[in-house]
């Protein structure tokens, strides 16, 4: 009888739990389902390229739900998609090719080998077929030779004769002959004076050495690198010079990251990145003069503003600022098609300056062309990236084009390198993305968000500037890849609630009538299509400094509205999420649909620091992360309370990476606004993050400690009042798990009890396993249900 009672009690308990779980979810959606990622949504097309004859579109796709994407092709002639077999794919030319001046030949590297294509006959010739990895292919010697890099050295292949020549001979260390003592030198000389045979042999040996030196003079000069690494080896178009960049990397201390769940069963350590403020590499550009067999460095001492001392140093009057060599990464040279001019793109090691300079290879001097400066840091679309910005030559062979935030937004400019005359080609409160010059060199193609910050269309414009012609018109993101003949556009298109699909459309510039894009792929699953996905409203609200902030708003139906709100904070690196296309945060987008079905109002804000809004918005977080980017979240919450009837004690916040950081700051500094927060893979202390990202925004901990103190959550942990959930992968090699371990110790020492941490032993920064995603978001939902609604 006791057993039956126990079983009956257990059954009733399970039934109540099941009913409670059902009551706590009013949505058709289940967290476990939507967190399956692409297996639930569908595997979307990507990586579009064209065949050289413009008859086939190639793209990565996975409609079969296989372990990985495969290459597919859409044949325009028979209107058919087919999977490309391995042998065909292996033989296909690479998508990144380099043309000669008259575009009769093109070269590319693929799978570590070099190929040349006769464009007229479409004949492919394989230049190398080795186990080594050949790369960095380009034309030289007036387009009569193909240059490429193998290991450290540069080689050329003569198009006419097929002769391969080694051009450089980079060696680690110079071999030094052992020197004799004074005593041994005396004995050696005495032996030669005593014995005729030894003297004759010595003379013959010296004669042979002299002859060998003459032979060796025909070989490449031995260039010793010592403790420096080498990169960007390139030969000038006239074949007279080789430029190469050396990097002297300091020995900084890295972070050890243990893996606890391993195949071996043992704890295995991974050596990961160092922290911000470490000594950075020292870059030097060299020229190897092939005619005179001389090597000399490029002298950059005349760069404008090279002796600049940052404004923030005035806050540290007792601290001596030292930055003896502000030269950072040096890109280029980018040579004009006729080889007359070469331009270098240089970024300062404190990221506050970008220089475009004209190189004189004869003597290694430079002439200033364009100097871009920002008190915060240089960046923006096409500007000052990790490997330099976008840069090219105009058809006149004497003008360059480049992008600059001179007017506050990234636009296209040209400059005559002889007269230094600058011309503005585009302007306005919008951004230009990925500009390229047409095949006939008469027009531009580019993407712009001219209509709305969250809408990207593809445009054409006359080569000298002028009226934009819109080549796409559907609201959303139109990611266009032109066919080689430019008559067709392959478009990866998406809208807010419509995942990316591949379309094809005729280029309107080549047709008399406007055509409608034709959908090629259908990737979404039946499970995804069975739900009516919400189209979030793009709204704006006023921040406390009167700035207009863009956001996505998701509203529930009146009958289920619970007067609670969740604010989502997207990550950084330079991102935007209040836009009108399918989000890279698509799991979060689906979770927001789930929350709305359950009565929550959701707001997704493009806070200060987000992409798409120009330079001032981008740098609005300079020296104070957790400043305006946080107050934008607070202002968003107040907007929801004042306009949409949200209760003041029912506002939660969550996000990952930078979004997790903002969540921590919100919970620690704005406790009166946020009742609950879920911080995913969060930065707790910016002094523990990497240099390339953090030093741009906060300078370094040694030079600008105030910026780090006011920007790092660990210093504000005492302010925690609401309920905090921390979630982090233990093998996160981006934001180290150590960061949250340190924060947890701080919370323990402060005696805080209203927090908990969920750890994921086999996950890095970007989670992979659906089980981890599911566990994460079940916990986040539970947090909001309990903390905001008391369920």
mmCIF file of C-alpha atoms in Angstrom, residues 48 50 54 57 74 76 79 445 457-459 469-475 478-483 485-493 501-520:
data_model
loop_
_atom_site.group_PDB
_atom_site.id
_atom_site.type_symbol
_atom_site.label_atom_id
_atom_site.label_comp_id
_atom_site.label_asym_id
_atom_site.label_seq_id
_atom_site.Cartn_x
_atom_site.Cartn_y
_atom_site.Cartn_z
ATOM 1 C CA UNK A 48 28.921 33.090 -53.312
ATOM 2 C CA UNK A 50 30.812 32.941 -60.142
ATOM 3 C CA UNK A 54 29.223 34.072 -65.867
ATOM 4 C CA UNK A 57 26.796 30.662 -59.492
ATOM 5 C CA UNK A 74 23.282 27.029 -60.107
ATOM 6 C CA UNK A 76 21.819 29.800 -65.474
ATOM 7 C CA UNK A 79 17.992 26.827 -64.448
ATOM 8 C CA UNK A 445 29.581 49.582 -57.378
ATOM 9 C CA UNK A 457 21.095 48.410 -50.881
ATOM 10 C CA UNK A 458 23.485 47.926 -53.784
ATOM 11 C CA UNK A 459 24.264 50.996 -55.893
ATOM 12 C CA UNK A 469 21.565 54.375 -59.142
ATOM 13 C CA UNK A 470 19.912 51.773 -56.923
ATOM 14 C CA UNK A 471 20.396 48.277 -58.372
ATOM 15 C CA UNK A 472 18.385 46.587 -55.608
ATOM 16 C CA UNK A 473 15.238 47.792 -53.894
ATOM 17 C CA UNK A 474 13.918 45.206 -51.425
ATOM 18 C CA UNK A 475 14.191 46.393 -47.832
ATOM 19 C CA UNK A 478 21.207 42.853 -50.273
ATOM 20 C CA UNK A 479 24.638 41.231 -50.327
ATOM 21 C CA UNK A 480 25.503 41.325 -54.033
ATOM 22 C CA UNK A 481 28.176 39.397 -55.920
ATOM 23 C CA UNK A 482 28.413 40.572 -59.540
ATOM 24 C CA UNK A 483 29.033 38.134 -62.366
ATOM 25 C CA UNK A 485 30.551 40.271 -67.109
ATOM 26 C CA UNK A 486 28.577 42.355 -64.538
ATOM 27 C CA UNK A 487 25.272 41.563 -66.275
ATOM 28 C CA UNK A 488 23.924 39.418 -63.426
ATOM 29 C CA UNK A 489 23.745 39.892 -59.670
ATOM 30 C CA UNK A 490 23.809 36.982 -57.242
ATOM 31 C CA UNK A 491 22.136 38.314 -54.109
ATOM 32 C CA UNK A 492 22.213 36.850 -50.617
ATOM 33 C CA UNK A 493 19.057 38.543 -49.415
ATOM 34 C CA UNK A 501 18.363 32.900 -49.413
ATOM 35 C CA UNK A 502 20.168 33.154 -52.729
ATOM 36 C CA UNK A 503 18.544 35.166 -55.507
ATOM 37 C CA UNK A 504 19.549 36.153 -59.013
ATOM 38 C CA UNK A 505 18.661 39.358 -60.794
ATOM 39 C CA UNK A 506 19.748 41.050 -64.009
ATOM 40 C CA UNK A 507 21.863 44.138 -63.481
ATOM 41 C CA UNK A 508 19.471 47.021 -64.328
ATOM 42 C CA UNK A 509 22.338 48.890 -66.001
ATOM 43 C CA UNK A 510 22.290 46.305 -68.797
ATOM 44 C CA UNK A 511 18.510 45.937 -69.256
ATOM 45 C CA UNK A 512 15.792 48.246 -70.470
ATOM 46 C CA UNK A 513 13.203 46.955 -67.993
ATOM 47 C CA UNK A 514 13.400 46.359 -64.251
ATOM 48 C CA UNK A 515 13.393 42.669 -63.332
ATOM 49 C CA UNK A 516 12.284 40.955 -60.138
ATOM 50 C CA UNK A 517 14.890 38.919 -58.227
ATOM 51 C CA UNK A 518 14.440 35.208 -58.706
ATOM 52 C CA UNK A 519 14.841 32.967 -55.677
ATOM 53 C CA UNK A 520 17.276 30.109 -56.271
#
